[in-house]
Coordinates of C-alpha atoms in Angstrom, one line a residue:
M1 CA -45.9 57.3 -6.0
K2 CA -44.1 57.8 -9.7
T3 CA -40.8 58.7 -8.1
F4 CA -41.0 56.0 -5.2
K5 CA -41.3 53.0 -7.6
P6 CA -37.5 53.6 -8.5
L7 CA -36.1 54.3 -5.3
M8 CA -38.0 51.0 -4.0
L9 CA -36.5 49.1 -6.8
L10 CA -32.9 50.0 -6.1
V11 CA -33.7 49.3 -2.1
L12 CA -34.5 45.9 -3.6
V13 CA -32.1 45.2 -5.9
L14 CA -29.3 46.2 -3.3
A15 CA -30.8 43.6 -0.9
F16 CA -31.1 41.0 -3.1
S17 CA -26.8 41.7 -3.9
C18 CA -25.8 41.6 0.1
S19 CA -28.3 38.7 0.4
Q20 CA -25.8 36.9 -2.4
K21 CA -23.4 37.9 -0.6
Q22 CA -24.1 36.9 2.7
D23 CA -24.7 33.1 0.8
K24 CA -21.4 33.1 -0.8
K25 CA -19.9 34.4 2.7
T26 CA -22.0 31.6 4.3
D27 CA -20.4 29.1 1.4
S28 CA -17.3 30.0 1.4
E29 CA -17.1 29.5 5.1
A30 CA -18.7 26.0 5.1
T31 CA -16.4 24.7 2.4
S32 CA -13.3 25.9 4.9
E33 CA -14.5 23.8 7.9
P34 CA -11.9 21.2 9.0
K35 CA -12.2 17.7 7.4
A36 CA -10.9 14.6 8.0
T37 CA -8.1 13.4 5.7
I38 CA -6.0 11.1 4.4
V39 CA -2.9 10.7 2.0
S40 CA -0.7 8.3 0.8
A41 CA 3.2 8.7 -0.4
P42 CA 6.5 6.3 -0.5
F43 CA 8.0 5.5 3.0
D44 CA 10.9 3.1 1.8
N45 CA 11.7 0.2 0.1
L46 CA 12.5 -4.0 1.0
E47 CA 15.4 -5.5 -0.1
N48 CA 13.1 -7.3 -3.0
G49 CA 12.2 -3.8 -4.1
E50 CA 8.9 -4.1 -3.1
A51 CA 7.6 -0.6 -2.5
V52 CA 6.2 0.1 1.2
T53 CA 3.9 2.8 1.2
E54 CA 3.0 5.3 4.2
F55 CA -0.9 6.6 4.8
T56 CA -1.0 9.8 6.5
M57 CA -4.6 9.6 8.6
K58 CA -5.8 13.3 10.7
N59 CA -9.0 14.0 11.8
T60 CA -10.8 17.5 12.4
N61 CA -8.9 18.3 15.7
D62 CA -5.3 17.4 14.0
V63 CA -4.7 14.2 15.5
T64 CA -2.5 12.3 13.1
M65 CA -1.9 8.7 12.7
K66 CA 0.7 7.2 10.2
V67 CA 0.6 3.9 8.8
I68 CA 2.9 1.6 6.9
T69 CA 2.4 -1.3 4.8
F70 CA 4.6 -2.9 6.1
G71 CA 3.7 -5.0 8.9
G72 CA 0.4 -2.9 9.2
I73 CA 2.6 -0.7 11.6
V74 CA 1.6 2.6 13.3
T75 CA 4.9 4.7 12.9
S76 CA 3.2 7.8 14.6
L77 CA 0.9 8.9 16.7
Q78 CA 0.2 13.0 17.6
I79 CA -2.6 13.3 20.3
P80 CA -2.6 16.4 21.9
D81 CA -1.8 17.3 25.8
K82 CA -4.0 19.5 27.9
E83 CA -2.9 22.6 26.2
G84 CA -3.7 21.5 23.3
N85 CA 0.1 20.8 22.0
L86 CA 0.1 17.8 19.7
G87 CA 3.0 14.8 21.2
D88 CA 3.9 11.6 19.3
V89 CA 2.7 9.1 21.7
V90 CA 3.8 5.7 20.3
L91 CA 7.2 4.2 19.6
G92 CA 8.9 3.7 16.1
C93 CA 11.6 3.6 13.9
D94 CA 12.6 6.1 11.1
D95 CA 12.9 3.4 7.9
V96 CA 11.9 -0.3 7.2
Q97 CA 15.3 -1.3 8.3
G98 CA 15.3 -0.3 11.5
Y99 CA 11.7 -2.0 12.0
L100 CA 13.6 -5.4 10.8
D101 CA 16.6 -4.6 13.0
A102 CA 14.9 -3.5 16.2
S103 CA 12.8 -7.2 16.6
S104 CA 10.5 -5.4 19.2
F105 CA 7.2 -5.9 17.2
F106 CA 7.1 -1.6 17.6
G107 CA 3.4 -0.8 15.9
A108 CA 2.8 -4.2 14.2
L109 CA 0.2 -5.9 13.3
I110 CA 0.6 -9.4 15.1
G111 CA -0.5 -12.9 13.5
R112 CA -1.2 -15.9 13.3
Y113 CA -1.0 -15.5 16.7
G114 CA -0.6 -12.7 19.1
N115 CA 1.7 -14.1 22.2
R116 CA 3.7 -17.4 23.0
I117 CA 2.7 -21.2 22.2
A118 CA 5.0 -23.1 24.0
G119 CA 7.6 -25.0 22.7
G120 CA 6.2 -24.2 18.9
K121 CA 4.1 -27.3 19.1
F122 CA 0.1 -27.9 19.0
S123 CA -2.2 -30.3 17.6
L124 CA -5.5 -29.7 16.0
D125 CA -7.9 -33.0 15.5
G126 CA -4.9 -35.4 16.5
E127 CA -2.8 -33.8 13.9
E128 CA 0.3 -31.9 15.9
Y129 CA 1.6 -28.9 14.0
T130 CA 5.4 -27.4 14.5
L131 CA 5.6 -24.0 14.0
A132 CA 8.3 -21.5 13.7
T133 CA 10.4 -21.4 17.5
N134 CA 11.8 -17.3 17.8
N135 CA 11.9 -17.0 21.6
G136 CA 13.8 -19.4 23.5
A137 CA 12.4 -23.0 22.7
N138 CA 8.7 -20.9 21.7
H139 CA 7.2 -19.3 19.3
L140 CA 6.2 -15.6 19.7
H141 CA 3.7 -13.2 17.7
G142 CA 3.3 -15.2 14.8
G143 CA 7.2 -16.8 14.2
V144 CA 10.1 -15.2 12.5
N145 CA 8.3 -14.1 9.9
G146 CA 4.9 -13.1 11.1
F147 CA 2.1 -10.8 9.7
D148 CA 5.2 -7.5 11.1
M149 CA 7.4 -8.9 8.4
V150 CA 5.4 -9.0 5.6
N151 CA 4.0 -6.1 3.4
W152 CA 0.2 -5.5 3.3
S153 CA -1.9 -4.7 0.5
A154 CA -3.7 -0.9 1.9
K155 CA -6.9 1.4 0.5
P156 CA -8.4 4.0 2.4
V157 CA -12.5 3.4 2.7
E158 CA -14.9 5.7 3.3
V159 CA -16.7 6.2 6.9
E160 CA -18.8 8.8 8.6
N161 CA -16.7 10.4 11.3
G162 CA -13.3 10.1 10.1
V163 CA -10.5 8.1 7.7
A164 CA -9.7 4.4 7.6
L165 CA -7.7 2.3 5.6
E166 CA -8.1 -1.4 5.3
L167 CA -5.1 -3.7 5.4
T168 CA -5.4 -6.8 4.0
Y169 CA -2.6 -10.4 3.7
V170 CA -3.2 -13.6 2.7
S171 CA -1.0 -16.4 4.6
E172 CA -0.5 -19.6 2.6
D173 CA -1.1 -22.8 4.1
G174 CA 1.9 -24.0 6.0
E175 CA 3.5 -20.6 6.4
E176 CA 5.2 -20.5 9.9
G177 CA 4.0 -24.0 10.3
Y178 CA 0.4 -23.0 10.2
P179 CA -2.2 -24.5 8.5
G180 CA -4.7 -23.0 6.5
K181 CA -4.8 -20.3 4.0
L182 CA -5.9 -17.4 5.8
T183 CA -7.2 -14.3 4.5
T184 CA -7.0 -11.3 7.0
T185 CA -8.9 -7.9 6.8
V186 CA -7.8 -5.2 9.5
V187 CA -9.1 -1.9 9.3
Y188 CA -7.9 1.6 11.0
T189 CA -10.1 4.3 11.9
L190 CA -9.4 7.1 13.4
D191 CA -12.5 9.2 13.6
N192 CA -13.2 12.6 15.0
D193 CA -13.7 12.0 18.8
N194 CA -10.3 11.1 18.6
N195 CA -10.5 7.2 19.1
W196 CA -8.7 5.0 16.9
T197 CA -10.4 1.8 16.2
V198 CA -9.0 -2.0 15.2
D199 CA -11.5 -4.1 13.6
Y200 CA -10.0 -7.8 12.6
K201 CA -11.7 -10.1 10.6
A202 CA -9.7 -13.5 9.0
T203 CA -11.2 -16.8 7.2
T204 CA -9.0 -19.7 6.6
D205 CA -10.2 -22.7 3.7
K206 CA -8.6 -25.1 6.9
K207 CA -9.3 -25.3 10.1
T208 CA -6.3 -23.3 12.0
I209 CA -6.1 -20.8 15.0
V210 CA -6.0 -17.4 15.3
N211 CA -5.1 -14.6 17.8
L212 CA -4.6 -11.2 16.2
T213 CA -3.6 -8.0 18.3
Q214 CA -1.9 -5.1 17.5
H215 CA 1.5 -3.9 19.3
S216 CA 2.1 -0.3 19.1
Y217 CA 4.1 0.7 22.6
F218 CA 2.6 3.7 24.2
N219 CA 3.9 6.8 26.1
L220 CA 1.6 9.2 26.5
S221 CA 4.2 11.8 28.1
A222 CA 5.2 11.4 23.8
M223 CA 9.0 10.6 25.4
E224 CA 9.0 13.5 27.8
S225 CA 9.4 10.7 30.4
D226 CA 9.4 6.8 30.9
I227 CA 6.3 5.1 31.4
L228 CA 6.9 4.5 35.5
G229 CA 5.1 7.7 36.6
Q230 CA 1.9 7.0 34.0
E231 CA -1.0 5.5 35.9
L232 CA -3.2 2.6 34.7
V233 CA -6.3 0.7 35.6
L234 CA -6.6 -2.7 34.2
N235 CA -10.1 -4.4 34.4
A236 CA -9.2 -7.3 36.0
D237 CA -9.8 -10.0 39.0
H238 CA -7.1 -12.7 37.8
Y239 CA -4.0 -12.8 35.7
L240 CA -1.6 -15.8 34.0
P241 CA 0.9 -16.8 36.3
V242 CA 4.1 -17.9 33.7
D243 CA 7.3 -20.4 34.2
S244 CA 10.6 -19.0 33.6
T245 CA 9.8 -18.9 29.6
L246 CA 6.6 -16.8 30.2
I247 CA 4.6 -19.8 29.4
P248 CA 1.2 -19.8 31.0
T249 CA 0.8 -22.5 33.8
G250 CA -2.8 -22.7 33.6
E251 CA -3.7 -21.4 36.9
L252 CA -6.4 -18.6 37.0
R253 CA -4.6 -16.9 40.0
P254 CA -6.5 -13.5 41.8
V255 CA -5.0 -10.4 41.8
A256 CA -5.9 -8.8 45.0
G257 CA -3.2 -8.6 47.4
T258 CA -0.8 -8.7 44.7
P259 CA 1.1 -6.3 42.9
F260 CA -0.5 -6.9 39.4
D261 CA -4.2 -5.5 41.0
F262 CA -4.8 -2.3 38.8
N263 CA -8.4 -2.5 39.8
T264 CA -7.9 1.0 41.0
A265 CA -5.7 3.1 39.4
K266 CA -2.1 3.6 40.3
T267 CA 1.6 4.3 39.0
I268 CA 3.1 1.9 37.0
G269 CA 6.5 2.3 39.3
Q270 CA 4.5 1.4 42.6
D271 CA 5.3 -2.3 42.0
I272 CA 6.6 -3.1 40.2
N273 CA 10.2 -3.7 41.3
V274 CA 8.8 -5.9 44.5
E275 CA 10.2 -8.8 45.9
N276 CA 7.9 -11.2 43.4
Q277 CA 8.8 -14.2 41.7
Q278 CA 6.2 -13.8 38.5
L279 CA 7.8 -9.7 38.2
A280 CA 11.4 -11.8 38.4
Y281 CA 10.5 -14.6 35.4
G282 CA 8.7 -11.6 33.2
L283 CA 11.7 -8.9 34.7
G284 CA 8.9 -6.1 35.2
Y285 CA 4.7 -6.8 33.9
D286 CA 4.4 -9.0 30.8
H287 CA 1.5 -11.1 31.5
C288 CA -2.4 -11.8 30.9
W289 CA -4.9 -10.3 32.4
I290 CA -8.3 -11.4 32.1
L291 CA -11.1 -9.2 31.8
K292 CA -13.8 -9.1 34.3
E293 CA -16.9 -10.4 32.2
S294 CA -19.5 -7.6 31.1
E295 CA -22.8 -7.4 29.2
E296 CA -21.6 -4.9 26.6
S297 CA -20.6 -5.2 23.3
M298 CA -17.4 -3.6 23.9
N299 CA -15.9 -4.4 27.5
F300 CA -13.9 -1.8 29.1
A301 CA -10.5 -3.4 29.5
A302 CA -7.8 -1.0 30.5
S303 CA -6.9 3.3 31.3
L304 CA -3.6 5.3 30.8
F305 CA -3.0 8.5 32.3
D306 CA -0.1 10.9 32.0
P307 CA -0.3 13.1 34.7
A308 CA 2.2 15.7 33.4
S309 CA 0.3 16.3 30.1
G310 CA -2.8 15.3 31.4
R311 CA -2.9 12.8 28.1
F312 CA -5.4 9.9 29.0
M313 CA -6.3 6.3 27.1
E314 CA -9.0 4.2 27.2
I315 CA -9.1 1.2 25.6
Y316 CA -12.5 -1.2 25.1
T317 CA -12.3 -4.6 23.4
T318 CA -14.8 -7.6 22.6
E319 CA -11.4 -9.9 23.4
P320 CA -12.3 -11.7 26.9
A321 CA -8.0 -10.2 27.9
I322 CA -5.5 -8.0 27.7
Q323 CA -1.4 -8.6 27.9
F324 CA 0.4 -5.3 29.7
Y325 CA 4.6 -5.6 29.0
S326 CA 5.9 -2.8 30.4
G327 CA 9.0 -2.3 27.9
N328 CA 11.3 -4.6 29.9
F329 CA 13.8 -5.3 26.7
L330 CA 14.3 -2.0 26.0
D331 CA 17.6 -1.5 26.4
G332 CA 18.5 1.9 24.3
T333 CA 20.2 -0.3 21.7
Q334 CA 17.7 0.1 19.7
P335 CA 17.5 3.6 17.5
G336 CA 14.4 5.1 17.4
K337 CA 12.6 8.8 15.1
G338 CA 15.0 11.0 15.2
G339 CA 18.0 9.0 16.2
V340 CA 16.0 8.8 20.2
K341 CA 17.1 5.9 22.5
Y342 CA 14.7 4.1 23.4
D343 CA 15.8 2.7 27.1
Y344 CA 14.4 0.8 29.6
R345 CA 10.3 1.2 30.3
T346 CA 10.1 4.0 28.0
G347 CA 6.9 2.4 26.0
L348 CA 4.4 -0.2 27.2
C349 CA 2.1 -2.8 25.4
L350 CA -1.6 -3.1 25.7
E351 CA -2.6 -5.5 23.4
T352 CA -5.8 -7.3 23.4
Q353 CA -6.1 -10.8 22.7
H354 CA -6.8 -14.0 23.5
Y355 CA -4.9 -16.4 26.0
P356 CA -1.2 -17.4 25.5
D357 CA -0.6 -20.7 24.8
S358 CA -4.2 -21.8 24.2
P359 CA -3.8 -24.6 21.9
N360 CA -2.4 -26.1 24.5
Q361 CA -4.2 -25.6 27.0
P362 CA -8.3 -27.2 26.5
E363 CA -9.3 -25.0 29.6
F364 CA -8.5 -21.8 28.0
P365 CA -10.8 -20.0 25.6
S366 CA -10.8 -21.9 22.2
V367 CA -8.4 -19.8 18.9
V368 CA -9.9 -22.3 17.0
L369 CA -11.3 -21.4 13.5
D370 CA -12.8 -24.0 11.1
S371 CA -13.9 -23.1 6.9
G372 CA -16.7 -21.5 6.7
E373 CA -16.1 -19.9 10.1
V374 CA -15.0 -15.5 10.3
Y375 CA -13.0 -14.4 12.9
Q376 CA -14.2 -10.9 13.9
T377 CA -12.9 -8.5 17.0
T378 CA -12.8 -5.0 17.6
T379 CA -10.5 -2.6 19.7
I380 CA -10.8 0.9 20.6
M381 CA -8.6 3.1 21.9
K382 CA -10.3 6.3 23.1
F383 CA -8.1 9.2 23.6
S384 CA -8.5 12.7 25.6
T385 CA -7.6 14.8 28.2
K386 CA -8.0 15.7 32.0

């Protein structure tokens, strides 16, 4: 018995030591698990010397989004294909000057009003307001110096399942002709399920109009091809026909039996060149689709699939409509990232929003925001492969 006790003690000590090493190994393994990150770095400077900052957001799957404070622009979005290879699925520029020269609203936050307002005029409580005109005689995407042309304040915010960036801009009363001082906050969230959520919030000190959206150009092939072979679904039975200046006529036209029917997945190129007056006006698709009503808080709006890469995007929104623009005015003159030329229909936009020209068409859903009210909408883009 006397000889057994020291042996027993030695066994216990060795067992405890092994246990401690195992615990340390487990702790080490736990700390090596991937974590979502967000870091900032200088990007460029504006002509007035103001610094533009770039934020790089990365989730636990290495999906990476880059955002600059200028315009709230998403400059890059790296999404895996069916083989797991990352590719950049949004169009953009290498510096601020590129975005200033582009006039294509690449990746930007759009405000105060996404889309067109006829003649750059609207009335509110009997008072007429005149806006900046930057699309022929019409007002487009907030005007000459809309939200895409300003430097937003930005800061990371904590979220449970990923990373998030909060962007804020205060638009003064009378800016671009709009009434009221509008304070806008937009939060970009990149979660660990490969979803990009855009939450919009705005308040005003005076009755005004608001219709915010996000203007990224997508190409799920990561610029391996144009967009014409990619398959689109739009959850809509009606769209808004337009006049020759792309202002809605007021009609809600059924898509059935027309090139505008995307209720079943079809390639963008299938009907884009057929003889059709509406396609002629837009030089392709540049129209607003009215989403089918849903009892869900987040309504399915659209999906996009690239058969070659397997990348698949689904869009859900609280907004009543979505604008599909098929890159008809891209002409190869705008240098993109790394010197890539963005040719005709090499990118497309899917902009969740209220209807164009709503301030002048009272039968359309209201875009009026009064003092004391809160404008709040959400859009989610879900990325996967199939």
